[in-house]
CSV table of C-alpha atoms (C1' of nucleotides) in Angstrom, one decimal:
chain,number,residue,atom,x,y,z
A,15,UNK,CA,-6.8,25.0,-12.0
A,16,UNK,CA,-10.5,25.1,-11.1
A,17,UNK,CA,-11.3,25.8,-7.5
A,18,UNK,CA,-13.1,22.6,-6.4
A,19,UNK,CA,-13.1,22.9,-2.7
A,20,UNK,CA,-13.1,26.5,-1.4
A,21,UNK,CA,-11.1,29.6,-1.8
A,22,UNK,CA,-8.5,30.1,1.0
A,23,UNK,CA,-10.0,33.5,1.8
A,24,UNK,CA,-13.7,32.8,1.5
A,25,UNK,CA,-15.9,31.3,4.1
A,26,UNK,CA,-16.9,27.6,4.1
A,27,UNK,CA,-19.0,26.4,1.2
A,28,UNK,CA,-20.2,22.8,0.7
A,29,UNK,CA,-18.8,22.4,-2.7
A,30,UNK,CA,-17.9,18.8,-3.7
A,31,UNK,CA,-15.0,17.5,-5.7
A,32,UNK,CA,-15.7,17.6,-9.4
A,33,UNK,CA,-16.5,14.5,-11.2
A,34,UNK,CA,-16.3,13.9,-15.0
A,35,UNK,CA,-18.9,12.6,-17.4
A,36,UNK,CA,-17.8,9.0,-16.7
A,37,UNK,CA,-19.0,9.3,-13.2
A,38,UNK,CA,-15.4,8.8,-12.2
A,39,UNK,CA,-13.4,11.4,-10.2
A,40,UNK,CA,-10.8,13.0,-12.5
A,41,UNK,CA,-8.3,13.0,-9.7
A,42,UNK,CA,-5.9,10.1,-9.8
A,43,UNK,CA,-6.5,7.5,-7.1
A,44,UNK,CA,-2.8,7.5,-6.1
A,45,UNK,CA,-3.2,11.2,-5.3
A,46,UNK,CA,-6.1,10.5,-3.0
A,47,UNK,CA,-4.1,7.9,-1.4
A,48,UNK,CA,-1.4,10.3,-0.3
A,49,UNK,CA,-3.8,12.8,1.1
A,50,UNK,CA,-4.3,10.9,4.4
A,51,UNK,CA,-0.6,10.9,4.9
A,52,UNK,CA,-0.4,14.6,4.4
A,53,UNK,CA,-3.2,15.1,6.8
A,54,UNK,CA,-1.6,12.9,9.4
A,55,UNK,CA,1.7,14.9,9.3
A,56,UNK,CA,-0.1,18.2,9.2
A,57,UNK,CA,-2.1,17.3,12.3
A,58,UNK,CA,1.2,16.4,14.0
A,59,UNK,CA,2.7,19.7,13.0
A,60,UNK,CA,-0.6,21.4,14.2
A,61,UNK,CA,-0.3,19.7,17.7
A,62,UNK,CA,3.3,21.0,17.8
A,63,UNK,CA,1.9,24.4,17.5
A,64,UNK,CA,3.2,25.2,14.0
A,65,UNK,CA,1.3,27.9,12.3
A,66,UNK,CA,2.8,27.6,8.8
A,67,UNK,CA,4.7,25.1,6.8
A,68,UNK,CA,6.0,24.7,3.2
A,69,UNK,CA,5.9,21.9,0.6
A,70,UNK,CA,9.6,21.5,1.2
A,71,UNK,CA,9.3,21.0,5.0
A,72,UNK,CA,6.4,18.5,4.5
A,73,UNK,CA,8.3,16.7,1.8
A,74,UNK,CA,11.4,16.3,4.1
A,75,UNK,CA,9.2,15.0,6.9
A,76,UNK,CA,7.6,12.4,4.5
A,77,UNK,CA,10.4,11.5,2.2
A,78,UNK,CA,8.4,12.9,-0.8
A,79,UNK,CA,9.5,15.7,-3.2
A,80,UNK,CA,8.0,19.1,-2.6
A,81,UNK,CA,6.9,19.3,-6.2
A,82,UNK,CA,4.8,16.2,-5.7
A,83,UNK,CA,3.0,17.7,-2.7
A,84,UNK,CA,2.3,21.0,-4.5
A,85,UNK,CA,1.0,19.2,-7.6
A,86,UNK,CA,-1.2,16.8,-5.5
A,87,UNK,CA,-2.7,19.7,-3.5
A,88,UNK,CA,-3.2,21.7,-6.7
A,89,UNK,CA,-5.9,19.2,-7.8
A,90,UNK,CA,-8.1,20.5,-5.1
A,91,UNK,CA,-7.5,24.3,-5.1
A,92,UNK,CA,-4.9,26.8,-4.1
A,93,UNK,CA,-4.1,26.4,-0.4
A,94,UNK,CA,-0.8,28.2,-0.1
A,95,UNK,CA,0.6,31.7,-0.2
A,96,UNK,CA,3.6,32.4,-2.5
A,97,UNK,CA,6.7,33.2,-0.3
A,98,UNK,CA,5.0,32.0,2.8
A,99,UNK,CA,3.8,28.4,2.5
A,100,UNK,CA,0.7,26.8,3.9
A,101,UNK,CA,-1.3,27.8,7.0
A,102,UNK,CA,-1.3,24.5,9.0
A,103,UNK,CA,-4.7,24.6,10.7
A,104,UNK,CA,-6.4,25.8,7.5
A,105,UNK,CA,-4.8,23.1,5.4
A,106,UNK,CA,-5.7,20.4,8.0
A,107,UNK,CA,-9.3,21.6,7.8
A,108,UNK,CA,-9.4,21.6,4.0
A,109,UNK,CA,-7.9,18.2,3.7
A,110,UNK,CA,-10.2,16.8,6.4
A,111,UNK,CA,-13.2,18.2,4.3
A,112,UNK,CA,-11.8,16.8,1.1
A,113,UNK,CA,-11.5,13.4,2.7
A,114,UNK,CA,-14.8,13.8,4.4
A,115,UNK,CA,-13.3,13.2,7.8
A,116,UNK,CA,-14.7,16.5,9.2
A,117,UNK,CA,-17.2,14.3,10.9
A,118,UNK,CA,-17.0,10.8,12.5
A,119,UNK,CA,-17.9,7.7,10.5
A,120,UNK,CA,-19.2,4.6,12.3
A,121,UNK,CA,-17.4,1.5,11.4
A,122,UNK,CA,-18.5,-2.1,11.7
A,123,UNK,CA,-16.1,-4.7,12.9
A,124,UNK,CA,-16.5,-8.4,12.2
A,125,UNK,CA,-14.4,-10.7,14.3
A,126,UNK,CA,-13.8,-10.5,18.0
A,127,UNK,CA,-10.5,-12.3,18.3
A,128,UNK,CA,-7.2,-10.8,19.4
A,129,UNK,CA,-7.1,-8.5,16.3
A,130,UNK,CA,-10.7,-7.4,16.8
A,131,UNK,CA,-9.9,-6.5,20.4
A,132,UNK,CA,-6.8,-4.6,19.3
A,133,UNK,CA,-8.9,-2.5,16.8
A,134,UNK,CA,-11.8,-2.0,19.2
A,135,UNK,CA,-9.5,-0.8,22.0
A,136,UNK,CA,-7.4,1.4,19.7
A,137,UNK,CA,-7.7,5.0,20.8
A,138,UNK,CA,-6.4,6.5,17.6
A,139,UNK,CA,-9.6,6.3,15.5
A,140,UNK,CA,-11.8,9.0,17.2
A,141,UNK,CA,-9.9,12.2,16.5
A,142,UNK,CA,-9.2,11.0,12.9
A,143,UNK,CA,-12.7,10.5,11.8
A,144,UNK,CA,-13.8,7.0,12.9
A,145,UNK,CA,-15.3,4.9,15.7
A,146,UNK,CA,-16.0,1.2,16.0
A,147,UNK,CA,-19.7,1.3,16.4
A,148,UNK,CA,-20.7,-2.3,16.2
A,149,UNK,CA,-18.9,-5.7,16.6
A,150,UNK,CA,-20.1,-9.0,15.2
A,151,UNK,CA,-18.8,-12.6,15.8
A,152,UNK,CA,-20.2,-16.0,14.9
A,153,UNK,CA,-19.0,-17.7,18.2
A,154,UNK,CA,-21.9,-17.9,20.5
A,155,UNK,CA,-19.4,-18.0,23.4
A,156,UNK,CA,-18.4,-14.4,22.7
A,157,UNK,CA,-21.9,-13.1,22.3
A,158,UNK,CA,-22.7,-10.1,24.4
A,159,UNK,CA,-19.1,-9.9,25.8
A,160,UNK,CA,-17.5,-6.4,25.7
A,161,UNK,CA,-15.0,-5.5,23.0
A,162,UNK,CA,-13.9,-2.0,23.5
A,163,UNK,CA,-17.0,-0.1,24.2
A,164,UNK,CA,-19.3,-2.3,22.1
A,165,UNK,CA,-20.9,-5.6,22.7
A,166,UNK,CA,-20.6,-8.6,20.4
A,167,UNK,CA,-23.7,-9.2,18.4
A,168,UNK,CA,-24.6,-12.3,16.5
A,169,UNK,CA,-24.0,-12.3,12.7
A,170,UNK,CA,-27.7,-12.5,12.1
A,171,UNK,CA,-28.0,-9.0,13.6
A,172,UNK,CA,-25.8,-7.5,10.9
A,173,UNK,CA,-28.3,-6.3,8.4
A,174,UNK,CA,-30.5,-4.6,10.9
A,175,UNK,CA,-27.7,-2.9,12.8
A,176,UNK,CA,-25.9,-1.7,9.7
A,177,UNK,CA,-29.0,-0.1,8.3
A,178,UNK,CA,-30.0,1.5,11.6
A,179,UNK,CA,-26.5,2.9,12.1
A,180,UNK,CA,-26.1,3.8,8.5
A,181,UNK,CA,-22.6,2.2,8.4
A,182,UNK,CA,-20.9,2.2,5.0
A,183,UNK,CA,-17.5,0.8,6.1
A,184,UNK,CA,-16.6,-2.5,7.6
A,185,UNK,CA,-13.5,-4.2,8.8
A,186,UNK,CA,-13.0,-8.0,8.3
A,187,UNK,CA,-10.9,-9.5,11.2
A,188,UNK,CA,-11.9,-13.1,11.0
A,189,UNK,CA,-9.9,-16.2,9.9
A,190,UNK,CA,-9.2,-16.5,6.2
A,191,UNK,CA,-11.6,-19.4,5.6
A,192,UNK,CA,-14.6,-17.2,6.8
A,193,UNK,CA,-13.6,-13.9,5.1
A,194,UNK,CA,-15.3,-14.3,1.8
A,195,UNK,CA,-18.6,-15.3,3.4
A,196,UNK,CA,-18.4,-12.4,5.8
A,197,UNK,CA,-17.8,-10.0,2.9
A,198,UNK,CA,-20.8,-11.3,1.0
A,199,UNK,CA,-23.0,-10.8,4.0
A,200,UNK,CA,-21.7,-7.3,4.6
A,201,UNK,CA,-22.3,-6.2,1.0
A,202,UNK,CA,-25.8,-7.8,1.2
A,203,UNK,CA,-26.3,-5.6,4.3
A,204,UNK,CA,-25.4,-2.4,2.4
A,205,UNK,CA,-21.7,-2.0,3.2
A,206,UNK,CA,-19.8,-0.1,0.6
A,207,UNK,CA,-16.2,-0.3,1.6
A,208,UNK,CA,-14.3,-3.1,3.3
A,209,UNK,CA,-10.9,-3.1,5.0
A,210,UNK,CA,-9.9,-6.8,5.0
A,211,UNK,CA,-7.2,-8.2,7.4
A,212,UNK,CA,-7.6,-11.7,6.2
A,213,UNK,CA,-4.9,-12.9,3.8
A,214,UNK,CA,-7.1,-13.4,0.8
A,215,UNK,CA,-8.2,-11.4,-2.3
A,216,UNK,CA,-12.0,-11.0,-2.0
A,217,UNK,CA,-14.4,-11.3,-4.8
A,218,UNK,CA,-16.8,-8.5,-4.8
A,219,UNK,CA,-18.9,-6.3,-7.2
A,220,UNK,CA,-17.0,-3.6,-8.9
A,221,UNK,CA,-18.8,-0.8,-7.0
A,222,UNK,CA,-17.5,-2.1,-3.7
A,223,UNK,CA,-14.1,-0.7,-2.6
A,224,UNK,CA,-11.9,-3.2,-0.8
A,225,UNK,CA,-8.5,-2.6,0.8
A,226,UNK,CA,-6.2,-5.0,2.5
A,227,UNK,CA,-3.9,-5.2,5.4
A,228,UNK,CA,-1.6,-8.2,5.6
A,229,UNK,CA,1.7,-7.8,7.5
A,230,UNK,CA,3.1,-10.8,5.8
A,231,UNK,CA,2.9,-9.1,2.4
A,232,UNK,CA,5.1,-6.4,3.8
A,233,UNK,CA,7.5,-8.8,5.4
A,234,UNK,CA,8.0,-10.8,2.2
A,235,UNK,CA,8.5,-7.4,0.4
A,236,UNK,CA,11.3,-6.8,2.9
A,237,UNK,CA,13.0,-10.1,2.7
A,238,UNK,CA,13.6,-9.7,-1.1
A,239,UNK,CA,16.0,-7.0,-0.3
A,240,UNK,CA,17.6,-8.7,2.7
A,241,UNK,CA,20.5,-11.2,2.7
A,242,UNK,CA,20.5,-14.8,3.9
B,21,UNK,CA,15.3,-12.2,-20.6
B,22,UNK,CA,18.2,-13.7,-18.7
B,23,UNK,CA,17.4,-16.5,-16.5
B,24,UNK,CA,18.1,-15.2,-13.1
B,25,UNK,CA,16.6,-17.8,-10.8
B,26,UNK,CA,16.6,-21.2,-12.1
B,27,UNK,CA,15.5,-23.1,-15.3
B,28,UNK,CA,12.1,-24.8,-14.9
B,29,UNK,CA,13.7,-28.1,-15.9
B,30,UNK,CA,17.0,-27.9,-14.1
B,31,UNK,CA,17.7,-28.9,-10.5
B,32,UNK,CA,17.9,-26.2,-7.8
B,33,UNK,CA,20.8,-23.8,-7.9
B,34,UNK,CA,21.5,-21.1,-5.5
B,35,UNK,CA,21.6,-18.2,-8.0
B,36,UNK,CA,20.7,-14.8,-6.7
B,37,UNK,CA,18.7,-12.1,-8.5
B,38,UNK,CA,21.0,-9.9,-10.6
B,39,UNK,CA,21.8,-6.5,-9.4
B,40,UNK,CA,23.1,-3.7,-11.7
B,41,UNK,CA,26.2,-1.6,-11.2
B,42,UNK,CA,24.4,1.0,-9.1
B,43,UNK,CA,24.0,-1.7,-6.5
B,44,UNK,CA,20.2,-1.4,-7.1
B,45,UNK,CA,18.1,-4.3,-8.2
B,46,UNK,CA,17.1,-3.7,-11.8
B,47,UNK,CA,13.6,-5.0,-11.1
B,48,UNK,CA,11.0,-2.3,-10.2
B,49,UNK,CA,10.0,-2.2,-6.6
B,50,UNK,CA,6.3,-2.2,-7.6
B,51,UNK,CA,6.8,-5.6,-9.2
B,52,UNK,CA,8.5,-7.0,-6.1
B,53,UNK,CA,5.5,-5.7,-4.1
B,54,UNK,CA,3.1,-7.8,-6.1
B,55,UNK,CA,5.1,-11.1,-5.9
B,56,UNK,CA,3.8,-11.8,-2.2
B,57,UNK,CA,0.2,-11.4,-3.5
B,58,UNK,CA,0.9,-13.9,-6.3
B,59,UNK,CA,2.4,-16.2,-3.8
B,60,UNK,CA,-0.4,-15.9,-1.4
B,61,UNK,CA,-3.0,-16.8,-4.1
B,62,UNK,CA,-0.9,-19.7,-5.5
B,63,UNK,CA,-0.5,-21.2,-2.1
B,64,UNK,CA,-4.3,-21.1,-1.8
B,65,UNK,CA,-4.6,-22.8,-5.2
B,66,UNK,CA,-2.0,-25.3,-4.1
B,67,UNK,CA,-4.0,-26.1,-1.0
B,68,UNK,CA,-7.1,-26.6,-3.2
B,69,UNK,CA,-5.1,-29.2,-4.9
B,70,UNK,CA,-4.8,-27.4,-8.2
B,71,UNK,CA,-1.8,-28.7,-10.3
B,72,UNK,CA,-1.7,-26.0,-13.0
B,73,UNK,CA,-3.0,-22.5,-13.5
B,74,UNK,CA,-2.8,-19.7,-16.1
B,75,UNK,CA,-2.0,-16.0,-15.9
B,76,UNK,CA,-5.6,-15.5,-16.9
B,77,UNK,CA,-7.0,-17.5,-13.9
B,78,UNK,CA,-4.5,-15.9,-11.5
B,79,UNK,CA,-5.5,-12.4,-12.9
B,80,UNK,CA,-9.2,-13.1,-12.4
B,81,UNK,CA,-8.7,-14.1,-8.8
B,82,UNK,CA,-6.6,-11.0,-8.1
B,83,UNK,CA,-8.2,-8.4,-10.2
B,84,UNK,CA,-5.1,-7.8,-12.2
B,85,UNK,CA,-4.5,-8.2,-16.0
B,86,UNK,CA,-3.0,-11.5,-17.1
B,87,UNK,CA,-0.4,-9.4,-19.2
B,88,UNK,CA,0.8,-7.9,-16.0
B,89,UNK,CA,1.3,-11.1,-14.2
B,90,UNK,CA,3.2,-12.6,-17.2
B,91,UNK,CA,5.4,-9.6,-17.5
B,92,UNK,CA,6.1,-9.4,-13.8
B,93,UNK,CA,7.1,-13.1,-13.7
B,94,UNK,CA,9.2,-12.7,-16.8
B,95,UNK,CA,11.7,-10.5,-14.8
B,96,UNK,CA,12.7,-13.7,-13.0
B,97,UNK,CA,12.7,-16.4,-15.5
B,98,UNK,CA,10.4,-18.5,-17.6
B,99,UNK,CA,8.2,-20.5,-15.3
B,100,UNK,CA,5.3,-21.4,-17.6
B,101,UNK,CA,4.6,-23.7,-20.5
B,102,UNK,CA,3.0,-22.3,-23.7
B,103,UNK,CA,-0.5,-23.8,-24.2
B,104,UNK,CA,-0.6,-25.1,-20.6
B,105,UNK,CA,0.2,-22.4,-18.0
B,106,UNK,CA,2.1,-22.6,-14.8
B,107,UNK,CA,2.7,-25.6,-12.5
B,108,UNK,CA,1.3,-24.4,-9.2
B,109,UNK,CA,3.7,-26.2,-6.6
B,110,UNK,CA,6.6,-25.3,-8.9
B,111,UNK,CA,5.7,-21.7,-9.1
B,112,UNK,CA,5.1,-21.4,-5.4
B,113,UNK,CA,8.5,-22.8,-4.8
B,114,UNK,CA,10.2,-20.4,-7.2
B,115,UNK,CA,8.4,-17.3,-5.8
B,116,UNK,CA,9.2,-18.4,-2.2
B,117,UNK,CA,12.9,-18.6,-3.2
B,118,UNK,CA,12.9,-15.3,-5.0
B,119,UNK,CA,11.3,-13.6,-2.0
B,120,UNK,CA,13.7,-15.6,0.3
B,121,UNK,CA,10.7,-17.1,2.3
B,122,UNK,CA,12.0,-20.7,1.7
B,123,UNK,CA,13.1,-20.6,5.3
B,124,UNK,CA,11.7,-18.8,8.4
B,125,UNK,CA,12.8,-15.4,9.5
B,126,UNK,CA,12.8,-14.4,13.1
B,127,UNK,CA,11.0,-11.1,13.8
B,128,UNK,CA,11.4,-8.7,16.7
B,129,UNK,CA,8.2,-7.2,18.1
B,130,UNK,CA,8.3,-4.0,20.2
B,131,UNK,CA,5.1,-3.2,22.2
B,132,UNK,CA,3.1,-5.7,24.2
B,133,UNK,CA,-0.2,-3.9,24.1
B,134,UNK,CA,-3.5,-5.2,22.4
B,135,UNK,CA,-1.8,-5.0,19.0
B,136,UNK,CA,1.3,-6.8,20.1
B,137,UNK,CA,-0.7,-9.6,21.6
B,138,UNK,CA,-2.7,-9.9,18.3
B,139,UNK,CA,0.5,-10.1,16.3
B,140,UNK,CA,2.2,-12.5,18.7
B,141,UNK,CA,-0.8,-14.9,18.7
B,142,UNK,CA,-1.4,-14.8,15.0
B,143,UNK,CA,-1.0,-18.2,13.6
B,144,UNK,CA,-0.6,-17.1,9.9
B,145,UNK,CA,3.0,-16.2,10.1
B,146,UNK,CA,4.8,-19.5,10.4
B,147,UNK,CA,3.9,-21.2,7.1
B,148,UNK,CA,4.6,-17.9,5.2
B,149,UNK,CA,8.2,-17.5,6.4
B,150,UNK,CA,8.1,-15.6,9.6
B,151,UNK,CA,7.9,-16.2,13.4
B,152,UNK,CA,7.8,-13.6,16.3
B,153,UNK,CA,11.1,-14.5,18.0
B,154,UNK,CA,11.3,-11.9,20.7
B,155,UNK,CA,9.0,-9.3,22.3
B,156,UNK,CA,10.1,-6.0,24.1
B,157,UNK,CA,8.2,-3.5,26.1
B,158,UNK,CA,9.3,-0.6,28.3
B,159,UNK,CA,6.5,-1.2,30.9
B,160,UNK,CA,8.0,-3.0,33.9
B,161,UNK,CA,4.6,-4.4,34.8
B,162,UNK,CA,4.7,-6.5,31.6
B,163,UNK,CA,8.2,-7.8,32.0
B,164,UNK,CA,8.4,-11.5,31.8
B,165,UNK,CA,4.7,-12.0,31.0
B,166,UNK,CA,3.9,-14.3,28.1
B,167,UNK,CA,3.0,-12.8,24.8
B,168,UNK,CA,2.3,-15.6,22.3
B,169,UNK,CA,5.0,-18.1,22.9
B,170,UNK,CA,7.6,-15.4,23.9
B,171,UNK,CA,8.2,-13.6,27.2
B,172,UNK,CA,8.4,-9.8,27.4
B,173,UNK,CA,12.0,-8.6,27.7
B,174,UNK,CA,13.1,-5.1,28.8
B,175,UNK,CA,14.1,-2.6,26.1
B,176,UNK,CA,17.7,-2.8,27.4
B,177,UNK,CA,18.0,-6.4,26.3
B,178,UNK,CA,17.3,-5.4,22.6
B,179,UNK,CA,20.8,-5.1,21.3
B,180,UNK,CA,22.0,-8.4,22.7
B,181,UNK,CA,18.9,-10.4,21.9
B,182,UNK,CA,18.8,-9.0,18.4
B,183,UNK,CA,22.4,-9.9,17.7
B,184,UNK,CA,22.2,-13.4,19.1
B,185,UNK,CA,19.1,-14.2,17.1
B,186,UNK,CA,20.4,-12.5,14.0
B,187,UNK,CA,17.1,-10.6,13.5
B,188,UNK,CA,17.0,-8.2,10.6
B,189,UNK,CA,13.2,-7.3,10.8
B,190,UNK,CA,11.2,-5.6,13.5
B,191,UNK,CA,7.7,-4.6,14.0
B,192,UNK,CA,6.8,-1.5,16.0
B,193,UNK,CA,3.5,-1.7,17.9
B,194,UNK,CA,4.0,1.1,20.4
B,195,UNK,CA,2.2,4.4,20.9
B,196,UNK,CA,2.9,7.0,18.4
B,197,UNK,CA,5.0,9.2,20.9
B,198,UNK,CA,7.4,6.3,21.5
B,199,UNK,CA,7.8,5.1,17.9
B,200,UNK,CA,10.7,7.3,16.7
B,201,UNK,CA,12.8,6.4,19.7
B,202,UNK,CA,12.0,2.7,19.4
B,203,UNK,CA,13.1,2.9,15.7
B,204,UNK,CA,16.4,4.6,16.5
B,205,UNK,CA,17.1,1.9,19.1
B,206,UNK,CA,16.2,-0.9,16.7
B,207,UNK,CA,18.5,0.5,14.0
B,208,UNK,CA,21.2,1.0,16.5
B,209,UNK,CA,20.9,-2.7,17.4
B,210,UNK,CA,21.3,-3.8,13.8
B,211,UNK,CA,17.7,-4.1,12.5
B,212,UNK,CA,17.5,-3.5,8.7
B,213,UNK,CA,13.7,-3.4,7.9
B,214,UNK,CA,10.9,-2.1,10.1
B,215,UNK,CA,7.2,-2.6,9.9
B,216,UNK,CA,5.6,0.4,11.7
B,217,UNK,CA,2.1,0.2,13.0
B,218,UNK,CA,2.4,3.8,14.7
B,219,UNK,CA,0.7,6.5,12.7
B,220,UNK,CA,3.9,8.5,12.0
B,221,UNK,CA,6.5,8.7,9.3
B,222,UNK,CA,9.8,7.6,10.8
B,223,UNK,CA,13.0,9.4,10.1
B,224,UNK,CA,15.7,6.7,9.3
B,225,UNK,CA,18.9,6.3,7.4
B,226,UNK,CA,18.4,5.5,3.6
B,227,UNK,CA,19.6,2.0,3.8
B,228,UNK,CA,16.9,1.0,6.2
B,229,UNK,CA,13.6,-0.2,4.7
B,230,UNK,CA,10.5,1.1,6.5
B,231,UNK,CA,6.9,0.1,5.7
B,232,UNK,CA,3.8,1.2,7.4
B,233,UNK,CA,0.4,-0.2,8.4
B,234,UNK,CA,-2.2,2.3,9.5
B,235,UNK,CA,-5.9,1.3,9.1
B,236,UNK,CA,-7.0,5.1,9.3
B,237,UNK,CA,-5.1,5.8,6.1
B,238,UNK,CA,-7.2,3.2,4.4
B,239,UNK,CA,-10.4,4.4,5.9
B,240,UNK,CA,-9.7,8.0,5.0
B,241,UNK,CA,-9.0,6.8,1.3
B,242,UNK,CA,-12.4,5.1,1.4
B,243,UNK,CA,-14.4,8.0,2.7
B,244,UNK,CA,-13.2,10.1,-0.2
B,245,UNK,CA,-15.3,8.0,-2.5
B,246,UNK,CA,-18.3,7.7,-0.2
B,247,UNK,CA,-21.2,10.1,0.2
B,248,UNK,CA,-22.4,12.0,3.3
C,27,DC,C1',-6.6,-24.8,-30.5
C,28,DC,C1',-4.5,-22.5,-25.9
C,29,DT,C1',-1.2,-19.9,-23.4
C,30,DT,C1',3.4,-18.0,-22.6
C,31,DG,C1',6.9,-14.3,-23.1
C,32,DT,C1',7.9,-9.9,-25.0
C,33,DG,C1',8.8,-5.7,-28.0
C,34,DA,C1',6.1,-1.7,-29.2
C,35,DA,C1',2.5,1.4,-28.1
C,36,DT,C1',-0.1,3.6,-24.8
C,37,DA,C1',-1.0,5.5,-20.4
C,38,DT,C1',0.1,7.2,-16.1
C,39,DG,C1',3.0,9.5,-12.7
C,40,DT,C1',6.9,12.4,-11.3
C,41,DT,C1',10.1,15.9,-11.6
C,42,DC,C1',12.0,20.1,-13.6
C,43,DA,C1',12.1,24.7,-14.0
C,44,DC,C1',10.2,29.1,-14.0
C,45,DA,C1',6.6,32.9,-14.1
C,46,DG,C1',4.3,35.3,-10.8
C,47,DC,C1',3.1,37.0,-6.5
C,48,DA,C1',3.7,38.1,-1.2
D,9,DT,C1',13.9,37.1,-1.5
D,10,DG,C1',11.1,32.7,-0.9
D,11,DC,C1',7.6,30.0,-2.1
D,12,DT,C1',3.4,28.4,-4.8
D,13,DG,C1',1.2,26.5,-8.8
D,14,DT,C1',1.8,24.6,-13.2
D,15,DG,C1',2.9,23.5,-18.1
D,16,DA,C1',6.5,20.8,-20.4
D,17,DA,C1',9.9,17.2,-20.1
D,18,DC,C1',10.9,13.1,-18.5
D,19,DA,C1',10.5,8.6,-16.3
D,20,DT,C1',7.8,4.5,-15.1
D,21,DA,C1',4.2,1.3,-15.5
D,22,DT,C1',0.5,-1.1,-18.0
D,23,DT,C1',-1.6,-3.0,-21.9
D,24,DC,C1',-1.7,-4.5,-26.6
D,25,DA,C1',-1.0,-7.8,-29.9
D,26,DC,C1',1.4,-11.4,-31.8
D,27,DA,C1',5.2,-14.9,-32.9
D,28,DA,C1',6.3,-19.2,-31.2
D,29,DG,C1',5.8,-23.6,-28.8
D,30,DG,C1',3.0,-27.4,-26.7
DNA sequence: CCTTGTGAATATGTTCACAGCA
DNA sequence: TGCTGTGAACATATTCACAAGG
């Protein structure tokens, strides 16, 4: 398979993942979706001081087959050594680079309710590549109050702040009735990816990536398999 | 396909989804996972006062093909009318029954930090089949303080409270270093399904269903497709 | 007409199993 | 020996396309 990141034994290069003639990445999205999980576990192993690991050990930790892990990684290069396995810090570094979290991305948060506060005060973002850089809310009462380390700005300030900070990612943590309007305004302001906590499917242009978090979806999935 | 819920024109029956000889549901898990999304959208349509809808309309709202929706629903029965589509309140009712959210499930919450408060104060659970019935935290400072409508109990009270309330579902909203221990204790106390907000893959027996919410996983998925 | 429900065809994803190298 | 990387085999999921019913 073509080496599309960097050779395990060469120095860093700024190569980029190959993209086919359709402009679409040739790597299945479902594979990309597992990479952050691998990275999360590898960084845990790293903190535990482990120098090397194997696809088998990783698989056991994750409840995934070792073959799947090897094939997923093989899309991006050859990171392991036969007979030995993978060097943990090295693989962390490579995955961080592939996912582009070798630097910190500023994120816009809309909604300064309980959920907004929980997100803004969460300490787990920084060392995984993200920081809440700006917070917006339409409630004048909340204006200028502190949420995490940021201060609440009015919705009207969104376009300018987003452009100044170069934010491409936003999180929507507003009530469901306001979510579509917020999304429209974020996209208008230049946001490219949205993580939506409101329980609604947003209507957005095809070039905007939207992902969703809704605990009720998970709970309802669970109850199907429960009795009573 | 066999009718496994109830005929659209008969009165309610308490039939249950068929299960094959392996003890596993013959319906793909990925299909079950989409049902809550269909239900969420149908209830929105219902609130808008729509009487009927079609697989095509639903598909457009959800960004899913109409064929997929029809095939998914066909696993459970025949809910539509040719030439007309689906009766919205009726399909809501049927999906709620299939997912067993035609009544309210009590959920245990562990962790009374910012996230715990956000969950406990979220008003969107009740009318979708869930309620936060008990809250636990290991911090003695938080003991007996109010979180949503519940009061924080000590971890030691978990087994008794869970058994008394008949809780089968728990949410873990504690720091990552405490999550595995909390999971062990919940399972010990009889919990069957866990929604874990801590960024770690839990080690649990095979008969326990665990799902995860970690915003960073979504953000890292997004950054793969972004530039810079 | 319009829309469902569904086999058949296609597309996608996962696992197997082994050559090859440390 | 122990482990990776990978074609080939298999398994699963999605879409097509159409008969049949209102």
